Coordinates of C-alpha atoms in Angstrom, one line a residue:
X28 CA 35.7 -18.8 8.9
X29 CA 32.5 -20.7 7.4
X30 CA 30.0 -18.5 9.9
X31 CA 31.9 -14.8 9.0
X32 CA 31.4 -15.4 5.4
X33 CA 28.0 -16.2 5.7
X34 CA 27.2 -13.2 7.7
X35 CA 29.1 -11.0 5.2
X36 CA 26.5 -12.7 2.5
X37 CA 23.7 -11.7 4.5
X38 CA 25.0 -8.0 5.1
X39 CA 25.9 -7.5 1.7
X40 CA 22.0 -8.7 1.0
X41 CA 20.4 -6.5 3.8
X42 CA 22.5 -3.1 2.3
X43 CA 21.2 -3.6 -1.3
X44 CA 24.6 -4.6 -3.0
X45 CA 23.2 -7.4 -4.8
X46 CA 20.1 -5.9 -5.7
X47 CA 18.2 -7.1 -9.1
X48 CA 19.5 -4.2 -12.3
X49 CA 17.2 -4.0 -15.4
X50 CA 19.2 -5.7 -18.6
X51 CA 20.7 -2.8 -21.4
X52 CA 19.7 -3.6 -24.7
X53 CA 21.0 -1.9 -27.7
X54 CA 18.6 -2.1 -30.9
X55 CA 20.3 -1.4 -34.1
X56 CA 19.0 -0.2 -37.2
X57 CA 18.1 -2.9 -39.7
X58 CA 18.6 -2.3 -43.1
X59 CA 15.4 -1.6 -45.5
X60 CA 14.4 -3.7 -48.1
X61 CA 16.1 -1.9 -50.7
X62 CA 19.4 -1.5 -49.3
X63 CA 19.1 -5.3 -48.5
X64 CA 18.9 -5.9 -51.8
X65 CA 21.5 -3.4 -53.4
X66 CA 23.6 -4.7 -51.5
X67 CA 23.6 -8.2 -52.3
X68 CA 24.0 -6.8 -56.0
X69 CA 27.2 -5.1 -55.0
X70 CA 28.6 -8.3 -53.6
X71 CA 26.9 -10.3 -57.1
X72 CA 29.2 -7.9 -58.9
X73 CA 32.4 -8.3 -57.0
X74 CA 32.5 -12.0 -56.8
X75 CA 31.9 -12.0 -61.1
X76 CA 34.4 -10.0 -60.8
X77 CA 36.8 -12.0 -58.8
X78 CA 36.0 -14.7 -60.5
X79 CA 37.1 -13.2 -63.9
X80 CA 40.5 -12.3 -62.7
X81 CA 40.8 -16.1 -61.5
X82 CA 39.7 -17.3 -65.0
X83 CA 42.1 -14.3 -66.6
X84 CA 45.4 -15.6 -64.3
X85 CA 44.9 -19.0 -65.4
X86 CA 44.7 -17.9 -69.8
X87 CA 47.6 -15.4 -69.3
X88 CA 49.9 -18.1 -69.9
X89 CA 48.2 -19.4 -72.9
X90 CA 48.0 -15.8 -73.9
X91 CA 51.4 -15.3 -74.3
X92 CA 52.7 -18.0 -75.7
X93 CA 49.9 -17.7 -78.4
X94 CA 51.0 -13.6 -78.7
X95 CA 54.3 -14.5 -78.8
X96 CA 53.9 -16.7 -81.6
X97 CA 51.9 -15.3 -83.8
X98 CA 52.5 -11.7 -83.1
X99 CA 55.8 -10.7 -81.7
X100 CA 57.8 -12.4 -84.2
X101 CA 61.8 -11.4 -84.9
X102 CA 62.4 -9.8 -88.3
X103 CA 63.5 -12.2 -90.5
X104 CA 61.8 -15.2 -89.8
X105 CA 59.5 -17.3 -91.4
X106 CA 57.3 -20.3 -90.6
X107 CA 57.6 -22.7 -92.5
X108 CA 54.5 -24.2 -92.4
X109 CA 51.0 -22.5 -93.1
X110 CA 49.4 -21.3 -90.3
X111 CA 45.7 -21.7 -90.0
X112 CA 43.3 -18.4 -89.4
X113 CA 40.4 -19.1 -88.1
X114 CA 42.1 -22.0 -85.9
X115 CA 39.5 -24.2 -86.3
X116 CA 38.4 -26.3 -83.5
X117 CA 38.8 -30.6 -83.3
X118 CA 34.6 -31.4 -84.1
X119 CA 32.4 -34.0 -82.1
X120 CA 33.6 -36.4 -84.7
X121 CA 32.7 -40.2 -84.1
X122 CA 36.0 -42.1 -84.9
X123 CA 36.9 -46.1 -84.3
X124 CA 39.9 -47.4 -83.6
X125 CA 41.9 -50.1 -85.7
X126 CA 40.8 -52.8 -82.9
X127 CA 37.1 -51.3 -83.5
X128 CA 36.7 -49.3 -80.7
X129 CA 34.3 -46.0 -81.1
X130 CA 35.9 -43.0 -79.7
X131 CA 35.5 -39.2 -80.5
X132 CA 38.2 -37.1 -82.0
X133 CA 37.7 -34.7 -79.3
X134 CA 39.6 -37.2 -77.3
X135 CA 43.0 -36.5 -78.6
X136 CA 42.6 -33.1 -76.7
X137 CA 45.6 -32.4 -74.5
X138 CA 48.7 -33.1 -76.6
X139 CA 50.3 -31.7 -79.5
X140 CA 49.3 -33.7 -82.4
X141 CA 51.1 -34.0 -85.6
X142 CA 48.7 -36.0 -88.1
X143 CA 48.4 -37.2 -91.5
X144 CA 45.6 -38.5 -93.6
X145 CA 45.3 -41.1 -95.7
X146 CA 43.7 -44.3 -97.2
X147 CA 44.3 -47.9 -95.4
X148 CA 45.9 -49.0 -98.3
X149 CA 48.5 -46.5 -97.3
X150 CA 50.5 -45.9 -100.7
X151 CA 54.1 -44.6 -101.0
X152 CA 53.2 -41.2 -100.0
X153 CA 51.2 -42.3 -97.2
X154 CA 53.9 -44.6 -96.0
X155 CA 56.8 -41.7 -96.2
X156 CA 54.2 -39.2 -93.7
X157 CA 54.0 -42.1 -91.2
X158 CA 58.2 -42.4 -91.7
X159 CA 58.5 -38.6 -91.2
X160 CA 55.7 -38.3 -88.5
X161 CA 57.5 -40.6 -86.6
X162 CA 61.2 -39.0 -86.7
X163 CA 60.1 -35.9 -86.8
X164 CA 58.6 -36.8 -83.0
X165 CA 61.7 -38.7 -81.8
X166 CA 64.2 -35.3 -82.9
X167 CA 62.4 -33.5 -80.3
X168 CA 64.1 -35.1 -77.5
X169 CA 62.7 -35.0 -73.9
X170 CA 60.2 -32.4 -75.5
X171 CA 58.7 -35.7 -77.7
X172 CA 56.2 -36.8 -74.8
X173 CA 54.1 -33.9 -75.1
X174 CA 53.9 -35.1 -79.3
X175 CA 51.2 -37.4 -80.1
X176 CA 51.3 -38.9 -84.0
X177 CA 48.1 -39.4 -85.7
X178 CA 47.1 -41.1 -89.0
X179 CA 43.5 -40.7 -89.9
X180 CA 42.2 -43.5 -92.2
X181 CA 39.9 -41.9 -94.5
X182 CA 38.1 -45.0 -95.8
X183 CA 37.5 -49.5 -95.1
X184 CA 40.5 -50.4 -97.0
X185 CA 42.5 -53.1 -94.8
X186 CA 46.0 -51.7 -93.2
X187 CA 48.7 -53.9 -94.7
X188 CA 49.8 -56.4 -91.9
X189 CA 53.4 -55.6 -93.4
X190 CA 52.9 -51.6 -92.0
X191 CA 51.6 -52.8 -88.3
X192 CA 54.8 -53.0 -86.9
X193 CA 56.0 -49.5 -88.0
X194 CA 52.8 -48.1 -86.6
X195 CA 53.8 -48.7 -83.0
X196 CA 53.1 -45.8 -80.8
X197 CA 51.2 -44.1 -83.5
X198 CA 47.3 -43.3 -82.6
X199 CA 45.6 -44.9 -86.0
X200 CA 41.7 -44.2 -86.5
X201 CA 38.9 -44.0 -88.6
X202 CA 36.9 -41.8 -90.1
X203 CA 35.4 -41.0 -93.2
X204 CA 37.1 -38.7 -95.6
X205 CA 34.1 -36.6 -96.1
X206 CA 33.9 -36.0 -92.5
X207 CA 37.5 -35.3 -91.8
X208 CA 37.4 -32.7 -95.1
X209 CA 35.3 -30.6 -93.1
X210 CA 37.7 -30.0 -90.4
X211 CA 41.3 -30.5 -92.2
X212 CA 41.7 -28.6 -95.8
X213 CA 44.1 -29.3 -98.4
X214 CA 46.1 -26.4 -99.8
X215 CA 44.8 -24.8 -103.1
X216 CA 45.6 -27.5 -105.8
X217 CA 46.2 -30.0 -103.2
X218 CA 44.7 -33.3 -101.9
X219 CA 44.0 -33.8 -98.4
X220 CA 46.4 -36.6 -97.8
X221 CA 49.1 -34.2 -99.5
X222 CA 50.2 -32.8 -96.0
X223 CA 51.1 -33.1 -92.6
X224 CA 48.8 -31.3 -90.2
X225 CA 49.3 -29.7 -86.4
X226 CA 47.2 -29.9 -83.9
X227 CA 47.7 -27.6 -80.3
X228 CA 46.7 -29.2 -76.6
X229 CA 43.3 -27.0 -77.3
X230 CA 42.0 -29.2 -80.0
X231 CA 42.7 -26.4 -83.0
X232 CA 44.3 -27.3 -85.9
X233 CA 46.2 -24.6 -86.4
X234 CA 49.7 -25.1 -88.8
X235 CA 49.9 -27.2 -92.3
X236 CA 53.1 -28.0 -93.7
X237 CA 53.7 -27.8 -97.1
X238 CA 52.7 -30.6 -99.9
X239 CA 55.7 -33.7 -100.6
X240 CA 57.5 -32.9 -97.4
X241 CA 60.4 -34.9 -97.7
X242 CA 63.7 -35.6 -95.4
X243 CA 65.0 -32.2 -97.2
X244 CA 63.0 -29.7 -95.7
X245 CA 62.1 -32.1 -92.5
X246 CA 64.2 -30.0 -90.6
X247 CA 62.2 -26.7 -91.6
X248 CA 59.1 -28.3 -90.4
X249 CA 61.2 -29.4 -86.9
X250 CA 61.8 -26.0 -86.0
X251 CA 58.3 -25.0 -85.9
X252 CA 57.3 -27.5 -84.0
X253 CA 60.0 -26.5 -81.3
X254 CA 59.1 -23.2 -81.8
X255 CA 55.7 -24.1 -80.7
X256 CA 56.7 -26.3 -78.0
X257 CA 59.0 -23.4 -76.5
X258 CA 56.0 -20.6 -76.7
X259 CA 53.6 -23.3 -74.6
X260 CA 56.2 -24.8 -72.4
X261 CA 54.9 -22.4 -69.5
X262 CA 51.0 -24.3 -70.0
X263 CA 51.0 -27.1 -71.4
X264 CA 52.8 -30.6 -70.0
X265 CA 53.1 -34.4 -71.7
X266 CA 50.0 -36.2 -71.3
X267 CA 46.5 -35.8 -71.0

C-alpha cells in the first residue's frame, strides 16, 4: 500500500499536477489624503453627537421634574413659598464645622436641604426655625432621608450647651454673615435670619418661605416640599 502511494506521488509529479502557480494579489484603492481626513471629521461629528444624546438621556429626568414644577402647574394652585429666579448656585464657600473642621459649602451637594440662618446665640426666633426645620423633616415620612437640615451660624458667638442636644442630626456650620448674604437674600424689608431657605440636590437655592413661619402655616410650607420631592423622585435618591 506504502509503495502504490508513493508511485501515485511520483506520477502526479512527472504529469505536472503539482506544478508551482504565481500568487493572485488584489490591490485596492487607498484613500487620498483628503478623503482620509474628511472622513475622520465625519466620524468627529457623529461621536459629539452620540455623545450629546448620552448627556441629553441622562438630564431628561431632571428636565421634567423641573418643567413640571415650575411650568405645567394645575390652575389654582399656589406655592407657598417664593421661588427663586435666577436659581442661584451653592458658591465655593469655605465653612467650619462646630467641632472646627473646614469644609466647603459645596459639600452639602446631593440632598435636599432645608436651612436657616442665624447667630450662635440662637434667640427665640432662631430657636423656633431649628424646632420647625426639624418637624418639618420628620412629616415627610420615608421621603425624610433624602432631607438634610442646615443652620448656618453667621458669626463666633458660642452655641448654648442647653441647644446641643436638640441639634442632633442637624448639619450646623459656620460662616460669616457677609459671605452667606451673598448667596441667600432676605425678602424686601426682611432680615436674613427671617426665613427658612430650600436648597435642590444641584446646589441651587431655589424656594424661600415666607418671614415668622410658625406651626400655622407649617403645613403650607410641607406641601411644597412634597411637591418637590414628588417632581424629583424619578432623579434624585437619599444620600450623597
Amino acid at each position: 500500500m506504502s509503495g502504490s502511494k508513493l508511485s501515485d506521488a511520483s506520477s502526479f509529479r512527472q504529469n505536472g499536477s503539482l506544478d508551482d502557480h504565481p500568487l493572485g494579489l488584489t490591490v485596492h484603492t487607498l484613500p487620498t489624503p483628503q478623503e482620509a481626513v474628511d472622513g475622520s471629521a465625519r466620524r468627529t461629528v457623529l461621536g459629539r453627537w452620540k455623545m450629546l444624546a448620552v448627556l441629553l438621556t441622562c438630564a431628561a429626568p431632571v428636565i421634567a421634574s423641573y418643567f413640571t414644577y415650575y411650568v405645567v402647574r394645575p390652575e389654582g394652585r399656589r406655592n407657598f413659598g417664593e421661588l427663586v429666579d435666577p436659581q442661584r448656585p451653592l458658591p465655593d464657600q469655605a465653612v467650619v464645622g462646630v467641632d472646627g473642621t473646614p469644609g466647603n459649602l459645596r459639600n452639602l451637594k446631593g440632598q435636599w436641604l432645608l436651612v436657616s440662618a442665624a447667630g450662635g446665640a440662637c434667640d427665640d426666633a432662631c430657636q423656633k426655625h431649628l424646632y420647625l426645620q426639624r418637624q418639618l423633616r420628620e412629616t415627610l415620612g420615608k421621603e425624610k432621608d433624602r432631607v438634610d437640615w442646615v443652620w448656618l451660624v453667621t458669626d463666633d458667638a458660642p452655641i448654648p450647651d442647653a441647644l446641643r442636644p436638640a441639634l442632633k442630626g442637624a448639619t450646623v456650620l459656620r460662616v460669616g454673615e457677609l459671605q452667606l448674604s451673598q448667596w441667600l437674600s432676605p425678602a424686601v424689608g426682611q432680615l436674613l435670619q427671617d426665613h427658612l431657605y430650600v436648597v435642590d440636590p444641584i446646589g441651587n437655592w431655589m424656594l424661600r418661605f415666607p418671614a415668622q413661619l410658625d406651626l400655622a402655616n407649617a403645613a403650607s410650607a410641607k406641601r411644597d416640599l412634597d411637591r418637590l420631592l414628588r417632581a424629583s423622585s424619578s432623579w434624585d435618591e437619599a444620600g450623597r
